[in-house]
Amino acid sequence: MAASIFTAVPRAPPVAVFKLTADFREDGDSRKVNLGVGAYRTDEGQPWVLPVVKKVEQMIAADNSLNHEYLPILGLPEFRANASRIALGDDSPAIKENRIGSVQSLGGTGALRIGAEFLRRWYNGNNNTATPVYISAPSWENHNSVFVDAGFKDIRTYHYWDAAKRGLDLQGLLDDMEKAPEFSIFILHACAHNPTGTDPTPDQWKQIAAVMKRRFLFPFFDSAYQGFASGSLDKDAWAVRYFVSEGFELFCAQSFSKNFGLYNERVGNLTVVGKDADNVQRVLSQMEKIVRTTWSNPPSQGARIVATTLSSPQLFAEWKDNVKTMADRVLLMRSELRSRLESLGTPGTWNHITEQIGMFSFTGLNPKQVEYMIKEKHIYLMASGRINMCGLTTKNLDYVAKSIHEAVTKIQ
Ligand SMILES: Cc1ncc(COP(=O)(O)O)c(C=O)c1O
């Protein structure tokens, strides 16, 4: 037999978060805890199908008027309109002035990818792969790869996390924006920054917007956790809405994976806010071409679930309630973990655990301490020290707190 034509293909390293979950699964220790997973878990450590989602799924299954015809290339119109409405707000000036458009996408990742591909093709000149793209340090690791794969050659980081004060490095961020070449693209986490759990305050967002406007920087919001940060959809969309009110043209990638618990249905939306309807329609026409060669047209089940929920006042209220249930559980786990660490007298300060928001927390554990947690305690977390609060339950809190205490006191 001839040698394989794939012999020269190098093996790519596994994606860290999936590798961690695989290691966790294989671990036979009964005390094991997975704090690495990027999804919501109940207090029993189980995935949660939102009650409103279950109800709407049954409505869809019983609706004989529905079929499995292809959706339009840009997606289900009622999904796109409702998704953009919850990002921009009911009385958004941009919606009233008919200068927004949207693309249904395969999750938040798909929205980022279509947006990135469009920007490379058409923003700041044609096929300008040299436009700098700025990503927060640290960030969700896929941001870098998505923009690299879209062809951008100059991916940079901007200051975000101040490790010493365990909070936002606002001055570093603003300085980077001041120094960035005009028309650079900035990826901004709309809320519940992944992985630090640290967001700018409204006042800090205003300072960020002022610099971005003056320096002609393009805001590309990534909104993957709307509702998770504060429990309120409106509060969590404050930054995006503020930028729109300031007259920015922008993109906003939305994911419904977390706030609807629809991880495997791949439901996302890319909202485009432009100066006028004509601009937006031309942009959408180009995005339609990109979608056509990427996934041709999107899947319908998840989009139907979200559209049905968002367009009925009663189901919408139920959904908000379900989101609040998840957000409240996260808040409870934060305060329980902090109070345990404080009563154990664990060295260091632990107020950041309750000050950070959203699903994730940057514990401040260093890589050696993380290794100790995994190897000795069977508690799985990212090498960066990021933990998912939803991995904590009333049953494992004591064990996790004592293990963090041990890691911090034994390993420097
Ligand atoms: C910051 C951020 N953006 C985007 C995504 C992608 O979400 P999706 O699974 O909907 O593609 C995630 C998922 O973890 C995320 O954390």
Tab-separated table of C-alpha atoms and ligand atoms in Angstrom:
chain	number	residue	atom	x	y	z
A	1	MET	CA	0.000	0.000	0.000
A	2	ALA	CA	1.175	3.537	-0.774
A	3	ALA	CA	1.918	5.822	2.190
A	4	SER	CA	-0.988	7.968	3.341
A	5	ILE	CA	-1.298	11.357	1.694
A	6	PHE	CA	-1.861	12.677	5.237
A	7	THR	CA	1.462	11.503	6.673
A	8	ALA	CA	2.810	15.039	6.953
A	9	VAL	CA	-0.225	16.357	8.879
A	10	PRO	CA	0.893	17.341	12.388
A	11	ARG	CA	-1.368	16.495	15.323
A	12	ALA	CA	-2.976	19.676	16.689
A	13	PRO	CA	-3.029	20.105	20.472
A	14	PRO	CA	-6.401	19.449	22.148
A	15	VAL	CA	-8.605	22.423	23.136
A	16	ALA	CA	-7.794	23.047	26.824
A	17	VAL	CA	-11.350	23.150	28.162
A	18	PHE	CA	-12.393	19.941	26.380
A	19	LYS	CA	-9.207	18.183	27.482
A	20	LEU	CA	-9.923	19.139	31.092
A	21	THR	CA	-13.439	17.690	30.858
A	22	ALA	CA	-12.084	14.464	29.341
A	23	ASP	CA	-9.524	14.152	32.172
A	24	PHE	CA	-12.288	14.779	34.710
A	25	ARG	CA	-14.454	12.052	33.194
A	26	GLU	CA	-11.645	9.512	33.441
A	27	ASP	CA	-10.817	10.380	37.066
A	28	GLY	CA	-12.134	7.583	39.310
A	29	ASP	CA	-11.898	9.541	42.600
A	30	SER	CA	-15.309	9.963	44.244
A	31	ARG	CA	-14.449	13.471	45.514
A	32	LYS	CA	-13.770	14.840	42.040
A	33	VAL	CA	-15.210	18.242	41.078
A	34	ASN	CA	-15.267	19.874	37.644
A	35	LEU	CA	-14.822	23.638	37.897
A	36	GLY	CA	-13.490	23.862	34.355
A	37	VAL	CA	-16.670	23.310	32.373
A	38	GLY	CA	-18.077	26.297	30.466
A	39	ALA	CA	-21.735	25.552	31.101
A	40	TYR	CA	-24.395	25.964	33.786
A	41	ARG	CA	-24.931	23.164	36.294
A	42	THR	CA	-27.658	22.713	38.919
A	43	ASP	CA	-26.966	22.224	42.613
A	44	GLU	CA	-27.021	18.493	41.799
A	45	GLY	CA	-24.181	19.086	39.325
A	46	GLN	CA	-26.445	18.366	36.354
A	47	PRO	CA	-27.103	20.261	33.091
A	48	TRP	CA	-30.405	22.184	33.210
A	49	VAL	CA	-33.053	22.233	30.517
A	50	LEU	CA	-34.829	25.530	31.230
A	51	PRO	CA	-38.531	24.885	32.003
A	52	VAL	CA	-39.544	27.528	29.453
A	53	VAL	CA	-37.444	25.770	26.809
A	54	LYS	CA	-39.083	22.430	27.572
A	55	LYS	CA	-42.506	24.028	27.253
A	56	VAL	CA	-41.718	25.722	23.937
A	57	GLU	CA	-40.159	22.523	22.557
A	58	GLN	CA	-43.443	20.768	23.199
A	59	MET	CA	-45.362	23.582	21.500
A	60	ILE	CA	-43.087	23.299	18.474
A	61	ALA	CA	-43.445	19.503	18.322
A	62	ALA	CA	-47.248	19.847	18.386
A	63	ASP	CA	-47.385	22.578	15.733
A	64	ASN	CA	-48.367	20.908	12.456
A	65	SER	CA	-47.833	24.073	10.475
A	66	LEU	CA	-44.058	23.752	10.913
A	67	ASN	CA	-41.810	21.776	8.584
A	68	HIS	CA	-38.119	21.251	7.841
A	69	GLU	CA	-37.765	23.418	4.782
A	70	TYR	CA	-34.546	25.439	4.499
A	71	LEU	CA	-34.508	28.728	6.367
A	72	PRO	CA	-33.474	31.888	4.485
A	73	ILE	CA	-29.687	32.330	4.292
A	74	LEU	CA	-29.731	35.078	6.935
A	75	GLY	CA	-31.991	33.011	9.189
A	76	LEU	CA	-35.453	33.083	10.730
A	77	PRO	CA	-36.717	36.698	10.497
A	78	GLU	CA	-38.623	36.655	13.809
A	79	PHE	CA	-35.573	35.215	15.574
A	80	ARG	CA	-33.217	37.836	14.162
A	81	ALA	CA	-35.507	40.745	14.995
A	82	ASN	CA	-36.223	39.582	18.543
A	83	ALA	CA	-32.613	38.684	19.275
A	84	SER	CA	-31.409	42.127	18.191
A	85	ARG	CA	-34.225	43.745	20.177
A	86	ILE	CA	-33.083	42.185	23.443
A	87	ALA	CA	-29.518	43.299	22.770
A	88	LEU	CA	-30.386	46.870	21.788
A	89	GLY	CA	-33.523	47.441	23.885
A	90	ASP	CA	-37.201	47.978	23.045
A	91	ASP	CA	-36.798	51.667	22.414
A	92	SER	CA	-33.440	51.616	20.689
A	93	PRO	CA	-33.028	54.658	18.422
A	94	ALA	CA	-31.192	52.461	15.909
A	95	ILE	CA	-34.145	50.056	15.622
A	96	LYS	CA	-36.625	52.951	15.303
A	97	GLU	CA	-34.486	54.519	12.599
A	98	ASN	CA	-34.360	51.202	10.755
A	99	ARG	CA	-30.560	51.117	10.710
A	100	ILE	CA	-29.925	47.692	12.202
A	101	GLY	CA	-29.712	44.286	10.610
A	102	SER	CA	-28.913	40.800	11.803
A	103	VAL	CA	-27.612	37.432	10.792
A	104	GLN	CA	-28.683	34.224	12.528
A	105	SER	CA	-25.528	32.293	13.277
A	106	LEU	CA	-24.230	29.020	14.640
A	107	GLY	CA	-23.817	30.156	18.223
A	108	GLY	CA	-21.882	33.178	19.354
A	109	THR	CA	-18.821	31.682	17.679
A	110	GLY	CA	-20.582	31.734	14.314
A	111	ALA	CA	-21.555	35.380	14.819
A	112	LEU	CA	-17.948	36.287	15.581
A	113	ARG	CA	-16.701	34.319	12.596
A	114	ILE	CA	-19.113	35.885	10.094
A	115	GLY	CA	-18.377	39.325	11.526
A	116	ALA	CA	-14.614	38.751	11.373
A	117	GLU	CA	-14.772	37.473	7.796
A	118	PHE	CA	-16.856	40.472	6.737
A	119	LEU	CA	-14.458	42.919	8.398
A	120	ARG	CA	-11.447	41.381	6.703
A	121	ARG	CA	-13.154	41.573	3.315
A	122	TRP	CA	-14.718	45.020	3.576
A	123	TYR	CA	-13.545	47.095	6.541
A	124	ASN	CA	-10.773	49.712	6.389
A	125	GLY	CA	-10.108	48.935	2.734
A	126	ASN	CA	-10.723	45.726	0.817
A	127	ASN	CA	-9.128	42.591	2.183
A	128	ASN	CA	-7.124	44.625	4.666
A	129	THR	CA	-5.557	41.832	6.660
A	130	ALA	CA	-3.264	44.409	8.322
A	131	THR	CA	-6.032	46.121	10.329
A	132	PRO	CA	-5.055	45.589	13.957
A	133	VAL	CA	-7.512	43.507	15.989
A	134	TYR	CA	-7.295	44.052	19.739
A	135	ILE	CA	-8.344	41.353	22.198
A	136	SER	CA	-8.402	41.774	25.975
A	137	ALA	CA	-5.593	40.185	28.002
A	138	PRO	CA	-6.776	37.655	28.970
A	139	SER	CA	-9.797	36.656	26.900
A	140	TRP	CA	-11.808	33.682	25.732
A	141	GLU	CA	-9.102	31.820	23.817
A	142	ASN	CA	-11.192	31.380	20.670
A	143	HIS	CA	-11.249	35.135	19.956
A	144	ASN	CA	-7.679	35.002	18.749
A	145	SER	CA	-8.182	31.914	16.591
A	146	VAL	CA	-11.386	33.188	14.989
A	147	PHE	CA	-9.719	36.400	13.819
A	148	VAL	CA	-6.550	34.584	12.725
A	149	ASP	CA	-8.627	32.146	10.694
A	150	ALA	CA	-10.529	35.042	9.122
A	151	GLY	CA	-7.156	36.206	7.784
A	152	PHE	CA	-6.170	39.036	10.137
A	153	LYS	CA	-2.405	39.220	10.502
A	154	ASP	CA	-1.996	41.777	13.278
A	155	ILE	CA	-3.781	40.502	16.391
A	156	ARG	CA	-2.817	42.404	19.525
A	157	THR	CA	-3.827	42.375	23.149
A	158	TYR	CA	-5.063	45.285	25.211
A	159	HIS	CA	-4.533	45.619	28.963
A	160	TYR	CA	-7.524	44.423	30.922
A	161	TRP	CA	-6.715	42.428	34.046
A	162	ASP	CA	-4.650	43.863	36.850
A	163	ALA	CA	-3.420	40.756	38.655
A	164	ALA	CA	-2.085	42.667	41.649
A	165	LYS	CA	-5.351	44.388	42.455
A	166	ARG	CA	-7.473	41.576	40.995
A	167	GLY	CA	-9.564	44.005	39.009
A	168	LEU	CA	-9.802	46.018	35.825
A	169	ASP	CA	-6.701	47.798	34.545
A	170	LEU	CA	-8.670	50.756	33.224
A	171	GLN	CA	-5.682	53.011	32.706
A	172	GLY	CA	-3.791	50.316	30.782
A	173	LEU	CA	-6.852	49.720	28.616
A	174	LEU	CA	-7.369	53.419	27.875
A	175	ASP	CA	-3.665	53.893	27.106
A	176	ASP	CA	-3.759	51.014	24.625
A	177	MET	CA	-6.762	52.590	22.934
A	178	GLU	CA	-5.005	55.947	22.763
A	179	LYS	CA	-2.013	54.295	21.093
A	180	ALA	CA	-3.956	52.018	18.722
A	181	PRO	CA	-3.912	52.967	15.026
A	182	GLU	CA	-7.179	54.592	13.918
A	183	PHE	CA	-9.808	52.125	12.669
A	184	SER	CA	-8.381	49.274	14.734
A	185	ILE	CA	-10.987	46.678	15.744
A	186	PHE	CA	-11.587	46.131	19.461
A	187	ILE	CA	-13.338	43.009	20.738
A	188	LEU	CA	-15.263	44.039	23.845
A	189	HIS	CA	-17.029	41.630	26.195
A	190	ALA	CA	-20.516	43.099	26.597
A	191	CYS	CA	-20.856	41.712	30.135
A	192	ALA	CA	-19.527	38.978	32.426
A	193	HIS	CA	-16.035	39.088	30.969
A	194	ASN	CA	-14.666	35.602	30.304
A	195	PRO	CA	-12.428	34.594	32.076
A	196	THR	CA	-11.984	37.365	34.670
A	197	GLY	CA	-15.609	38.013	35.690
A	198	THR	CA	-14.664	41.699	35.815
A	199	ASP	CA	-16.570	44.317	33.808
A	200	PRO	CA	-16.074	48.070	33.494
A	201	THR	CA	-18.613	50.134	35.433
A	202	PRO	CA	-20.978	52.391	33.422
A	203	ASP	CA	-18.712	55.323	34.190
A	204	GLN	CA	-15.659	53.401	32.948
A	205	TRP	CA	-17.537	52.341	29.801
A	206	LYS	CA	-18.219	56.028	29.145
A	207	GLN	CA	-14.490	56.750	29.289
A	208	ILE	CA	-13.801	53.806	26.960
A	209	ALA	CA	-16.449	54.985	24.484
A	210	ALA	CA	-15.067	58.535	24.508
A	211	VAL	CA	-11.576	57.354	23.535
A	212	MET	CA	-12.900	54.913	20.945
A	213	LYS	CA	-14.989	57.612	19.317
A	214	ARG	CA	-12.156	60.124	19.205
A	215	ARG	CA	-9.691	57.556	17.846
A	216	PHE	CA	-12.094	56.004	15.285
A	217	LEU	CA	-11.864	52.520	16.810
A	218	PHE	CA	-14.428	49.886	15.829
A	219	PRO	CA	-16.348	48.188	18.672
A	220	PHE	CA	-17.142	44.523	18.115
A	221	PHE	CA	-19.130	43.431	21.158
A	222	ASP	CA	-19.267	39.819	22.212
A	223	SER	CA	-22.391	39.203	24.277
A	224	ALA	CA	-22.320	35.576	25.417
A	225	TYR	CA	-23.758	35.967	28.926
A	226	GLN	CA	-26.622	38.474	28.784
A	227	GLY	CA	-28.667	37.970	31.958
A	228	PHE	CA	-25.932	36.003	33.700
A	229	ALA	CA	-23.971	38.962	35.016
A	230	SER	CA	-26.656	40.734	37.018
A	231	GLY	CA	-29.742	38.576	36.500
A	232	SER	CA	-31.203	41.470	34.452
A	233	LEU	CA	-31.153	41.464	30.643
A	234	ASP	CA	-31.297	45.243	30.487
A	235	LYS	CA	-28.488	45.898	32.938
A	236	ASP	CA	-26.266	43.409	31.143
A	237	ALA	CA	-26.852	45.147	27.806
A	238	TRP	CA	-26.049	48.595	29.182
A	239	ALA	CA	-22.662	48.961	27.473
A	240	VAL	CA	-23.901	47.955	24.007
A	241	ARG	CA	-26.884	50.289	24.294
A	242	TYR	CA	-24.710	53.144	25.500
A	243	PHE	CA	-22.381	52.793	22.504
A	244	VAL	CA	-25.410	52.792	20.167
A	245	SER	CA	-26.763	55.926	21.863
A	246	GLU	CA	-23.364	57.540	21.273
A	247	GLY	CA	-23.780	57.039	17.522
A	248	PHE	CA	-21.238	54.228	16.967
A	249	GLU	CA	-21.479	51.863	14.051
A	250	LEU	CA	-20.813	48.481	15.629
A	251	PHE	CA	-21.266	44.728	15.602
A	252	CYS	CA	-22.665	42.689	18.447
A	253	ALA	CA	-22.282	38.897	18.485
A	254	GLN	CA	-24.900	37.242	20.683
A	255	SER	CA	-24.906	33.721	22.013
A	256	PHE	CA	-28.021	31.992	23.372
A	257	SER	CA	-26.001	28.970	24.473
A	258	LYS	CA	-25.772	30.000	28.117
A	259	ASN	CA	-28.831	32.129	28.825
A	260	PHE	CA	-31.195	29.641	27.117
A	261	GLY	CA	-29.125	26.566	27.982
A	262	LEU	CA	-29.154	25.732	24.256
A	263	TYR	CA	-25.479	24.829	23.989
A	264	ASN	CA	-25.804	22.106	21.368
A	265	GLU	CA	-28.470	23.811	19.252
A	266	ARG	CA	-25.983	26.463	18.113
A	267	VAL	CA	-28.114	29.593	18.384
A	268	GLY	CA	-26.473	32.954	17.877
A	269	ASN	CA	-27.074	36.273	16.209
A	270	LEU	CA	-24.875	38.994	14.755
A	271	THR	CA	-26.386	42.452	15.041
A	272	VAL	CA	-25.087	45.168	12.753
A	273	VAL	CA	-25.749	48.783	13.714
A	274	GLY	CA	-25.002	51.255	10.919
A	275	LYS	CA	-25.511	54.921	10.095
A	276	ASP	CA	-28.559	54.335	7.900
A	277	ALA	CA	-30.716	51.627	6.328
A	278	ASP	CA	-28.888	51.667	3.027
A	279	ASN	CA	-25.487	50.999	4.625
A	280	VAL	CA	-26.887	48.172	6.699
A	281	GLN	CA	-28.573	46.519	3.718
A	282	ARG	CA	-25.335	46.568	1.720
A	283	VAL	CA	-23.440	45.064	4.642
A	284	LEU	CA	-26.079	42.333	5.020
A	285	SER	CA	-25.920	41.528	1.317
A	286	GLN	CA	-22.206	40.796	1.727
A	287	MET	CA	-22.786	38.803	4.895
A	288	GLU	CA	-25.331	36.731	3.001
A	289	LYS	CA	-22.592	35.788	0.531
A	290	ILE	CA	-20.286	34.766	3.392
A	291	VAL	CA	-22.973	32.636	5.059
A	292	ARG	CA	-23.795	30.948	1.746
A	293	THR	CA	-20.319	29.450	1.498
A	294	THR	CA	-19.926	28.834	5.230
A	295	TRP	CA	-23.074	26.972	6.370
A	296	SER	CA	-25.406	27.952	3.533
A	297	ASN	CA	-28.364	28.480	5.864
A	298	PRO	CA	-28.772	28.005	9.597
A	299	PRO	CA	-30.581	25.307	11.609
A	300	SER	CA	-34.070	26.132	12.849
A	301	GLN	CA	-34.840	24.343	16.116
A	302	GLY	CA	-32.927	26.593	18.505
A	303	ALA	CA	-33.924	29.752	16.656
A	304	ARG	CA	-37.593	28.733	16.830
A	305	ILE	CA	-37.308	28.142	20.567
A	306	VAL	CA	-35.740	31.557	21.152
A	307	ALA	CA	-38.064	33.404	18.742
A	308	THR	CA	-41.211	31.844	20.249
A	309	THR	CA	-40.053	32.686	23.750
A	310	LEU	CA	-39.016	36.252	23.046
A	311	SER	CA	-42.142	37.143	21.076
A	312	SER	CA	-44.669	36.066	23.730
A	313	PRO	CA	-44.880	38.374	26.776
A	314	GLN	CA	-45.781	35.447	29.018
A	315	LEU	CA	-43.012	33.117	27.816
A	316	PHE	CA	-40.567	36.020	27.880
A	317	ALA	CA	-41.401	36.613	31.553
A	318	GLU	CA	-40.910	32.899	32.279
A	319	TRP	CA	-37.552	32.955	30.541
A	320	LYS	CA	-36.375	35.981	32.518
A	321	ASP	CA	-37.338	34.108	35.642
A	322	ASN	CA	-35.329	31.045	34.532
A	323	VAL	CA	-32.299	33.229	33.798
A	324	LYS	CA	-32.603	34.764	37.232
A	325	THR	CA	-32.675	31.305	38.808
A	326	MET	CA	-29.312	30.562	37.180
A	327	ALA	CA	-27.808	33.955	38.022
A	328	ASP	CA	-28.974	33.716	41.645
A	329	ARG	CA	-27.437	30.283	42.077
A	330	VAL	CA	-24.114	31.641	40.838
A	331	LEU	CA	-24.338	34.570	43.277
A	332	LEU	CA	-25.083	32.205	46.154
A	333	MET	CA	-22.091	29.995	45.320
A	334	ARG	CA	-19.874	33.090	45.194
A	335	SER	CA	-20.854	34.269	48.663
A	336	GLU	CA	-20.699	30.742	50.121
A	337	LEU	CA	-17.198	30.141	48.755
A	338	ARG	CA	-15.920	33.506	49.925
A	339	SER	CA	-17.307	33.102	53.441
A	340	ARG	CA	-15.776	29.634	53.747
A	341	LEU	CA	-12.329	30.836	52.642
A	342	GLU	CA	-12.531	33.777	55.018
A	343	SER	CA	-13.564	31.668	57.975
A	344	LEU	CA	-10.761	29.190	57.228
A	345	GLY	CA	-8.391	32.168	57.340
A	346	THR	CA	-7.030	31.355	53.887
A	347	PRO	CA	-4.122	33.753	53.201
A	348	GLY	CA	-4.922	36.609	50.816
A	349	THR	CA	-8.110	38.537	50.218
A	350	TRP	CA	-11.218	36.891	48.788
A	351	ASN	CA	-13.559	39.804	48.153
A	352	HIS	CA	-12.880	39.417	44.414
A	353	ILE	CA	-14.913	36.191	44.483
A	354	THR	CA	-18.105	38.139	45.186
A	355	GLU	CA	-17.070	41.255	43.288
A	356	GLN	CA	-16.556	39.345	40.034
A	357	ILE	CA	-19.698	38.555	38.074
A	358	GLY	CA	-21.087	35.998	35.658
A	359	MET	CA	-20.259	32.327	35.496
A	360	PHE	CA	-16.513	32.610	35.929
A	361	SER	CA	-14.107	33.715	38.573
A	362	PHE	CA	-10.408	34.324	38.386
A	363	THR	CA	-9.358	32.829	41.712
A	364	GLY	CA	-5.795	34.104	41.674
A	365	LEU	CA	-4.451	30.536	42.099
A	366	ASN	CA	-1.151	30.192	40.275
A	367	PRO	CA	-0.369	27.334	37.836
A	368	LYS	CA	1.399	25.269	40.550
A	369	GLN	CA	-1.546	25.628	42.894
A	370	VAL	CA	-3.891	24.656	40.040
A	371	GLU	CA	-1.771	21.561	39.428
A	372	TYR	CA	-2.017	20.682	43.122
A	373	MET	CA	-5.807	21.081	43.008
A	374	ILE	CA	-6.055	18.723	40.025
A	375	LYS	CA	-3.466	16.110	40.992
A	376	GLU	CA	-3.997	15.949	44.742
A	377	LYS	CA	-7.586	17.065	45.162
A	378	HIS	CA	-9.205	15.934	41.893
A	379	ILE	CA	-10.655	19.418	41.484
A	380	TYR	CA	-10.412	20.431	37.836
A	381	LEU	CA	-9.908	24.071	36.854
A	382	MET	CA	-8.232	25.996	34.055
A	383	ALA	CA	-4.465	26.598	34.315
A	384	SER	CA	-5.226	30.337	34.479
A	385	GLY	CA	-6.977	29.779	37.822
A	386	ARG	CA	-10.406	30.352	36.261
A	387	ILE	CA	-13.239	28.469	37.896
A	388	ASN	CA	-16.837	28.075	36.821
A	389	MET	CA	-19.020	28.961	39.785
A	390	CYS	CA	-21.684	26.551	38.533
A	391	GLY	CA	-19.363	23.643	39.246
A	392	LEU	CA	-19.832	24.417	42.954
A	393	THR	CA	-22.724	22.822	44.814
A	394	THR	CA	-23.898	22.844	48.425
A	395	LYS	CA	-22.385	19.339	48.656
A	396	ASN	CA	-18.875	20.112	47.385
A	397	LEU	CA	-18.378	23.673	48.697
A	398	ASP	CA	-16.658	22.613	51.921
A	399	TYR	CA	-14.306	20.282	50.090
A	400	VAL	CA	-13.429	22.882	47.446
A	401	ALA	CA	-12.857	25.646	50.031
A	402	LYS	CA	-10.613	23.413	52.177
A	403	SER	CA	-8.674	22.332	49.091
A	404	ILE	CA	-8.121	25.940	47.964
A	405	HIS	CA	-6.968	26.692	51.510
A	406	GLU	CA	-4.493	23.825	51.384
A	407	ALA	CA	-3.242	24.772	47.920
A	408	VAL	CA	-2.654	28.388	48.958
A	409	THR	CA	-0.972	27.565	52.265
A	410	LYS	CA	1.203	24.672	51.018
A	411	ILE	CA	2.205	25.822	47.540
A	412	GLN	CA	3.612	29.284	46.856
B	1	LIG	C1	-16.820	35.164	25.618
B	1	LIG	C2	-17.470	34.120	24.788
B	1	LIG	N1	-17.826	34.412	23.537
B	1	LIG	C3	-18.426	33.505	22.747
B	1	LIG	C4	-18.682	32.235	23.199
B	1	LIG	C5	-19.282	31.255	22.215
B	1	LIG	O1	-20.521	30.827	22.477
B	1	LIG	P1	-21.216	29.714	21.589
B	1	LIG	O2	-21.062	28.425	22.311
B	1	LIG	O3	-22.623	30.187	21.484
B	1	LIG	O4	-20.558	29.676	20.263
B	1	LIG	C6	-18.321	31.861	24.495
B	1	LIG	C7	-18.537	30.495	24.982
B	1	LIG	O5	-17.959	30.007	25.900
B	1	LIG	C8	-17.704	32.827	25.319
B	1	LIG	O6	-17.327	32.556	26.562
